[in-house]
Short mmCIF file of C-alpha atoms in Angstrom, two decimals:
data_model
loop_
_atom_site.label_atom_id
_atom_site.label_comp_id
_atom_site.label_asym_id
_atom_site.label_seq_id
_atom_site.Cartn_x
_atom_site.Cartn_y
_atom_site.Cartn_z
CA MET A 1 -13.84 24.89 -27.60
CA THR A 2 -15.45 27.25 -25.16
CA GLU A 3 -13.49 29.79 -23.16
CA ASP A 4 -15.49 29.01 -20.02
CA LEU A 5 -13.14 27.09 -17.71
CA SER A 6 -15.89 25.26 -15.83
CA GLN A 7 -17.48 24.12 -19.11
CA HIS A 8 -14.11 22.96 -20.38
CA LEU A 9 -13.45 21.02 -17.17
CA LYS A 10 -16.92 19.45 -17.28
CA TRP A 11 -16.34 18.41 -20.92
CA PHE A 12 -12.92 16.98 -20.07
CA LEU A 13 -14.25 14.95 -17.13
CA GLN A 14 -17.11 13.57 -19.22
CA LEU A 15 -14.69 12.61 -21.98
CA SER A 16 -12.18 11.02 -19.62
CA ASP A 17 -14.97 8.91 -18.06
CA THR A 18 -15.40 7.20 -21.43
CA PHE A 19 -11.84 5.87 -21.51
CA LYS A 20 -11.20 2.27 -20.63
CA TYR A 21 -8.18 1.90 -18.37
CA ASN A 22 -6.61 -1.47 -19.15
CA GLY A 23 -3.16 -0.77 -17.81
CA ALA A 24 -0.19 -2.98 -18.41
CA PRO A 25 -0.40 -6.71 -17.73
CA GLY A 26 -0.13 -7.24 -13.98
CA SER A 27 -1.10 -3.64 -13.19
CA ILE A 28 -2.28 -2.91 -9.68
CA MET A 29 -5.76 -1.44 -9.94
CA THR A 30 -6.98 -1.50 -6.32
CA TRP A 31 -5.69 -0.43 -2.92
CA GLY A 32 -6.14 -3.98 -1.65
CA LYS A 33 -3.83 -5.40 -4.33
CA LEU A 34 -1.30 -2.67 -3.64
CA ALA A 35 -1.30 -3.47 0.08
CA ARG A 36 -0.88 -7.22 -0.57
CA LYS A 37 2.00 -6.65 -3.02
CA PHE A 38 3.71 -4.27 -0.60
CA LEU A 39 3.40 -6.68 2.32
CA GLN A 40 4.60 -9.63 0.21
CA LYS A 41 7.68 -7.70 -0.86
CA PHE A 42 8.69 -6.00 2.39
CA PHE A 43 7.13 -8.29 5.01
CA PRO A 44 7.22 -11.85 3.69
CA ILE A 45 5.69 -14.59 5.83
CA SER A 46 9.14 -15.78 6.94
CA LYS A 47 10.01 -12.32 8.30
CA THR A 48 6.66 -12.03 10.06
CA ILE A 49 7.10 -15.45 11.68
CA HIS A 50 10.63 -14.54 12.79
CA LEU A 51 9.49 -11.24 14.35
CA ARG A 52 6.55 -12.89 16.13
CA ARG A 53 8.87 -15.55 17.51
CA GLU A 54 11.29 -12.88 18.77
CA ILE A 55 8.45 -11.03 20.50
CA ALA A 56 7.07 -14.21 22.05
CA MET A 57 10.51 -15.30 23.30
CA PHE A 58 11.44 -11.87 24.69
CA LYS A 59 13.18 -12.00 28.08
CA GLN A 60 14.35 -9.17 30.25
CA LEU A 61 17.59 -9.92 32.09
CA VAL A 62 17.96 -9.32 35.81
CA GLY A 63 18.97 -5.71 36.44
CA GLU A 64 18.16 -4.70 32.85
CA SER A 65 15.68 -1.84 32.43
CA SER A 66 12.82 -2.33 29.99
CA HIS A 67 14.19 0.21 27.50
CA GLU A 68 17.57 -1.59 27.46
CA ALA A 69 16.00 -4.99 26.90
#
């Protein structure tokens, strides 16, 4: 192994590019999949529908300021 750090790094990067990353079954390999999984877990369709309904049905009472509503 050479003592030259840049040569060592270049060798390491070339070697690591030859590895095949299989991951565990069901692994998330893309940002798109990660976003979908996150939204499914923390913002399921039922929650989204409920929040949209609340926004659509919003009413400000007489004498109530907008920040209190």
